[in-house]
Tab-separated table of C-alpha atoms in Angstrom:
chain	number	residue	atom	x	y	z
A	1	MET	CA	22.480	-28.963	-2.380
A	2	ALA	CA	22.201	-31.318	0.581
A	3	THR	CA	19.834	-34.250	0.235
A	4	LEU	CA	17.604	-35.457	3.035
A	5	GLY	CA	17.875	-39.128	3.938
A	6	PHE	CA	15.187	-41.509	5.124
A	7	GLU	CA	15.739	-40.569	8.765
A	8	SER	CA	14.558	-37.021	7.987
A	9	TYR	CA	11.063	-38.373	7.316
A	10	ALA	CA	11.073	-41.501	9.471
A	11	VAL	CA	8.412	-40.292	11.914
A	12	LEU	CA	5.652	-40.573	9.296
A	13	PRO	CA	6.160	-44.249	8.332
A	14	PHE	CA	6.726	-45.183	11.966
A	15	PHE	CA	3.541	-43.348	12.974
A	16	THR	CA	1.636	-45.098	10.180
A	17	MET	CA	2.932	-48.439	11.451
A	18	PHE	CA	1.796	-47.750	15.034
A	19	LEU	CA	-1.580	-46.502	13.788
A	20	ALA	CA	-2.054	-49.693	11.749
A	21	ILE	CA	-1.124	-51.879	14.743
A	22	TYR	CA	-3.553	-49.946	16.954
A	23	LEU	CA	-6.415	-50.344	14.473
A	24	ILE	CA	-5.679	-54.059	14.011
A	25	GLY	CA	-5.784	-54.472	17.772
A	26	TYR	CA	-8.966	-52.462	18.220
A	27	PHE	CA	-10.991	-53.921	15.340
A	28	LEU	CA	-9.574	-57.459	15.075
A	29	ILE	CA	-7.518	-58.796	17.993
A	30	PHE	CA	-9.625	-57.286	20.793
A	31	ARG	CA	-12.948	-57.060	18.929
A	32	ASN	CA	-14.661	-59.414	21.410
A	33	TRP	CA	-13.383	-57.589	24.478
A	34	SER	CA	-15.494	-55.141	26.443
A	35	PRO	CA	-15.722	-51.720	24.734
A	36	LYS	CA	-14.437	-50.191	27.969
A	37	ILE	CA	-11.083	-51.970	27.793
A	38	ARG	CA	-10.564	-52.300	24.021
A	39	PRO	CA	-8.835	-48.889	23.746
A	40	GLU	CA	-6.503	-49.671	26.658
A	41	ALA	CA	-5.716	-53.097	25.204
A	42	SER	CA	-4.944	-51.553	21.814
A	43	SER	CA	-2.674	-49.020	23.515
A	44	CYS	CA	-0.844	-51.898	25.224
A	45	LEU	CA	-0.453	-53.596	21.844
A	46	ILE	CA	1.380	-50.661	20.277
A	47	SER	CA	3.416	-50.377	23.469
A	48	PHE	CA	4.528	-53.998	22.951
A	49	PHE	CA	5.782	-52.977	19.516
A	50	HIS	CA	7.579	-49.948	20.954
A	51	GLY	CA	8.922	-50.898	24.382
A	52	THR	CA	11.202	-53.895	23.874
A	53	PRO	CA	12.196	-52.884	20.314
A	54	ALA	CA	13.074	-49.418	21.663
A	55	VAL	CA	15.281	-50.994	24.337
A	56	LEU	CA	17.095	-53.092	21.730
A	57	LEU	CA	17.359	-50.243	19.228
A	58	ALA	CA	18.512	-47.732	21.844
A	59	SER	CA	21.115	-50.189	23.106
A	60	ALA	CA	22.356	-50.832	19.573
A	61	ALA	CA	22.404	-47.116	18.735
A	62	ILE	CA	24.432	-46.337	21.859
A	63	LEU	CA	26.865	-49.235	21.491
A	64	SER	CA	27.411	-48.602	17.768
A	65	ASP	CA	28.845	-45.163	18.512
A	66	PRO	CA	32.572	-45.467	19.289
A	67	ASN	CA	32.428	-42.003	20.910
A	68	ARG	CA	29.439	-42.867	23.102
A	69	GLY	CA	29.020	-40.800	26.214
A	70	PHE	CA	27.404	-37.567	27.329
A	71	ALA	CA	29.765	-35.540	25.115
A	72	ALA	CA	29.065	-37.533	21.943
A	73	ALA	CA	27.282	-35.945	18.991
A	74	ASN	CA	24.008	-37.508	17.858
A	75	THR	CA	24.462	-40.159	15.153
A	76	ALA	CA	22.105	-40.925	12.260
A	77	PHE	CA	21.170	-44.254	13.883
A	78	GLN	CA	20.383	-42.550	17.162
A	79	LYS	CA	18.199	-39.984	15.393
A	80	LEU	CA	16.286	-42.819	13.728
A	81	VAL	CA	15.598	-44.445	17.100
A	82	LEU	CA	14.429	-41.096	18.473
A	83	ASP	CA	12.038	-40.791	15.509
A	84	TYR	CA	10.718	-44.281	16.283
A	85	SER	CA	9.835	-43.194	19.814
A	86	ILE	CA	8.413	-39.854	18.688
A	87	ALA	CA	6.021	-41.735	16.387
A	88	TYR	CA	4.920	-44.048	19.199
A	89	PHE	CA	4.268	-41.259	21.704
A	90	LEU	CA	2.354	-39.276	19.078
A	91	MET	CA	0.143	-42.296	18.394
A	92	ASP	CA	-0.444	-43.035	22.068
A	93	LEU	CA	-1.126	-39.349	22.701
A	94	LEU	CA	-3.790	-39.486	19.977
A	95	HIS	CA	-5.256	-42.535	21.733
A	96	TYR	CA	-5.603	-40.595	25.003
A	97	LEU	CA	-7.008	-37.500	23.314
A	98	VAL	CA	-9.700	-39.585	21.592
A	99	PHE	CA	-10.677	-42.036	24.325
A	100	PHE	CA	-9.455	-40.487	27.592
A	101	PRO	CA	-9.316	-36.700	27.103
A	102	SER	CA	-9.782	-36.119	30.839
A	103	ASP	CA	-6.679	-38.143	31.741
A	104	VAL	CA	-4.581	-35.015	32.141
A	105	LEU	CA	-1.681	-36.804	33.859
A	106	PHE	CA	-0.951	-39.195	30.984
A	107	ILE	CA	-1.504	-36.519	28.349
A	108	ALA	CA	0.934	-34.232	30.162
A	109	HIS	CA	3.409	-37.122	30.496
A	110	HIS	CA	3.319	-37.812	26.754
A	111	LEU	CA	3.654	-34.129	25.856
A	112	ALA	CA	6.622	-33.744	28.199
A	113	THR	CA	8.256	-36.892	26.829
A	114	LEU	CA	7.732	-35.674	23.278
A	115	PHE	CA	9.383	-32.374	24.229
A	116	VAL	CA	12.480	-34.185	25.516
A	117	VAL	CA	12.793	-36.577	22.574
A	118	ALA	CA	11.902	-34.029	19.898
A	119	THR	CA	14.289	-31.339	21.149
A	120	CYS	CA	17.086	-33.902	21.310
A	121	ARG	CA	16.260	-35.039	17.769
A	122	HIS	CA	15.580	-31.728	16.034
A	123	VAL	CA	16.912	-28.828	18.130
A	124	VAL	CA	20.324	-29.876	19.442
A	125	SER	CA	23.113	-32.008	17.969
A	126	HIS	CA	24.093	-33.671	21.246
A	127	GLY	CA	22.265	-35.492	24.040
A	128	ALA	CA	21.033	-38.642	22.275
A	129	PHE	CA	23.221	-40.806	24.511
A	130	ALA	CA	21.477	-39.457	27.621
A	131	VAL	CA	17.961	-39.451	26.168
A	132	LEU	CA	18.271	-42.943	24.662
A	133	PHE	CA	19.662	-44.340	27.904
A	134	LEU	CA	16.725	-42.808	29.786
A	135	LEU	CA	14.394	-44.277	27.159
A	136	LEU	CA	16.034	-47.662	27.672
A	137	LEU	CA	15.460	-47.458	31.432
A	138	ALA	CA	11.874	-46.328	30.940
A	139	GLU	CA	10.999	-49.111	28.494
A	140	VAL	CA	12.916	-52.049	29.952
A	141	THR	CA	9.869	-52.868	32.114
A	142	SER	CA	7.413	-52.221	29.272
A	143	ALA	CA	6.741	-55.808	28.152
A	144	CYS	CA	6.089	-56.976	31.707
A	145	GLN	CA	3.940	-53.934	32.435
A	146	ASN	CA	1.820	-54.408	29.314
A	147	ALA	CA	1.229	-58.084	30.060
A	148	TRP	CA	0.336	-57.130	33.647
A	149	THR	CA	-2.020	-54.396	32.415
A	150	LEU	CA	-3.798	-56.674	29.927
A	151	ALA	CA	-4.170	-59.410	32.529
A	152	GLY	CA	-5.473	-56.866	35.027
A	153	ALA	CA	-8.033	-55.584	32.541
A	154	ARG	CA	-9.414	-59.109	32.059
A	155	ARG	CA	-8.954	-60.575	35.528
A	156	LYS	CA	-12.600	-60.127	36.562
A	157	GLU	CA	-13.855	-61.938	33.452
A	158	ASP	CA	-11.129	-64.538	32.931
A	159	PRO	CA	-9.761	-66.759	35.763
A	160	PHE	CA	-6.552	-67.402	33.792
A	161	ALA	CA	-5.985	-63.656	33.404
A	162	ALA	CA	-6.505	-63.266	37.146
A	163	LYS	CA	-3.802	-65.881	37.822
A	164	VAL	CA	-1.409	-64.207	35.396
A	165	TYR	CA	-2.053	-60.827	37.014
A	166	GLU	CA	-1.438	-62.225	40.487
A	167	ALA	CA	1.741	-64.022	39.390
A	168	LEU	CA	3.169	-61.032	37.517
A	169	SER	CA	2.488	-58.401	40.152
A	170	PRO	CA	5.382	-59.038	42.621
A	171	PRO	CA	8.194	-59.458	40.029
A	172	PHE	CA	6.905	-56.561	37.952
A	173	TYR	CA	6.661	-54.300	41.005
A	174	ALA	CA	10.170	-55.316	42.094
A	175	LEU	CA	11.758	-54.689	38.681
A	176	TYR	CA	9.906	-51.409	38.269
A	177	SER	CA	10.975	-50.278	41.748
A	178	VAL	CA	14.647	-50.974	41.071
A	179	VAL	CA	14.655	-49.257	37.671
A	180	ARG	CA	12.582	-46.208	38.598
A	181	GLY	CA	13.686	-45.906	42.199
A	182	PHE	CA	17.443	-46.474	41.854
A	183	ALA	CA	18.821	-46.830	38.313
A	184	GLY	CA	16.880	-43.871	36.906
A	185	PRO	CA	17.757	-41.364	39.647
A	186	TYR	CA	21.423	-42.423	39.579
A	187	PHE	CA	21.679	-41.882	35.817
A	188	VAL	CA	19.980	-38.481	36.101
A	189	TYR	CA	22.521	-37.544	38.777
A	190	GLU	CA	25.384	-38.485	36.440
A	191	MET	CA	23.704	-36.508	33.669
A	192	VAL	CA	23.417	-33.370	35.815
A	193	VAL	CA	27.013	-33.660	36.996
A	194	PHE	CA	28.228	-33.780	33.393
A	195	TYR	CA	26.071	-31.049	31.850
A	196	ALA	CA	26.546	-28.710	34.797
A	197	GLY	CA	30.325	-29.193	34.687
A	198	GLU	CA	32.913	-27.676	32.406
A	199	HIS	CA	32.977	-30.680	30.045
A	200	GLY	CA	29.299	-30.321	29.208
A	201	ASP	CA	29.272	-26.551	28.898
A	202	GLY	CA	27.857	-25.498	25.531
A	203	LEU	CA	27.072	-28.975	24.188
A	204	VAL	CA	23.369	-28.665	25.004
A	205	PRO	CA	21.828	-25.273	25.877
A	206	ARG	CA	21.299	-25.003	29.606
A	207	TRP	CA	17.565	-24.369	29.330
A	208	ILE	CA	17.151	-27.584	27.323
A	209	TRP	CA	19.084	-29.978	29.561
A	210	VAL	CA	17.564	-28.423	32.683
A	211	SER	CA	14.135	-28.960	31.116
A	212	TRP	CA	15.053	-32.577	30.356
A	213	VAL	CA	16.112	-33.166	33.947
A	214	ALA	CA	12.966	-31.504	35.310
A	215	VAL	CA	10.720	-33.659	33.096
A	216	VAL	CA	12.548	-36.864	34.014
A	217	LEU	CA	12.563	-36.103	37.740
A	218	MET	CA	8.820	-35.391	37.702
A	219	ALA	CA	8.229	-38.644	35.804
A	220	ILE	CA	10.360	-40.559	38.307
A	221	ALA	CA	8.506	-38.993	41.250
A	222	VAL	CA	5.114	-39.937	39.787
A	223	SER	CA	6.387	-43.440	38.997
A	224	ILE	CA	7.644	-43.956	42.546
A	225	LEU	CA	4.310	-42.783	43.977
A	226	TRP	CA	2.438	-45.099	41.590
A	227	ILE	CA	4.488	-48.187	42.397
A	228	TRP	CA	4.372	-47.415	46.126
A	229	ASN	CA	0.571	-47.396	46.006
A	230	LEU	CA	0.627	-50.707	44.118
A	231	TRP	CA	2.894	-52.276	46.764
A	232	VAL	CA	0.539	-51.067	49.496
A	233	GLU	CA	-2.465	-52.457	47.632
A	234	LEU	CA	-0.695	-55.797	47.100
A	235	TYR	CA	0.237	-56.015	50.789
A	236	ARG	CA	-3.331	-55.314	51.869
A	237	GLU	CA	-4.735	-57.876	49.429
A	238	ARG	CA	-2.281	-60.599	50.482
A	239	THR	CA	-2.927	-59.822	54.155
A	240	ARG	CA	-6.690	-60.063	53.614
A	241	LYS	CA	-6.362	-63.440	51.865
A	242	LEU	CA	-4.101	-64.756	54.621
A	243	GLN	CA	-6.601	-63.701	57.295
A	244	GLU	CA	-9.417	-65.400	55.386
A	245	LYS	CA	-7.437	-68.654	55.265
A	246	ILE	CA	-6.772	-68.492	58.994
A	247	ARG	CA	-10.478	-68.081	59.688
């Protein structure tokens, strides 16, 4: 009889870890912050513990596979990294359902992401290379984005936070634009070319990889619209400050 290893149950301890980090943030680290921004700050805290570690883990899981590529079968290490991300998105989804149940866009984003990661982990035996690489691209800007978000949440109350927010905005916007506007779409193109071709036929059911592509393309489109609006807002703000100095 086959035995189930740790990776078969890894979501639960990972989820417990993210829940503990969230509660520590909410009740201890950010206890003196405004009640309006404590949930968002706690969400950023668990994102700190997911984003950069996920990039490092995904990179290691991909590079440790000598057969890495779109055709490679999922490895035990890769499945563990997928479980790590599943646990994070479940915890952050719970955060939105409790504190921001009307934020349909983010809830839908998390559900769609969970569909992609969970189907790769539990439904098919291939695709981890593609999903982990997409995860890597999605999270490589995470640390900068979380610092920017926390600074933005406090900028009206804390002059130092306002300076950090202003300093981080241009480089964060630039990095985010490159990753989401160029690197992400290019990788999705390569992914479609492979799975739609004869070499990818049968590795991942068509309905699954098409669903993955649809989810990722929608996420990229929303991301591009979001960062475009931030660039426009930054331009208007810098223009206004320049005009005030001239006067």
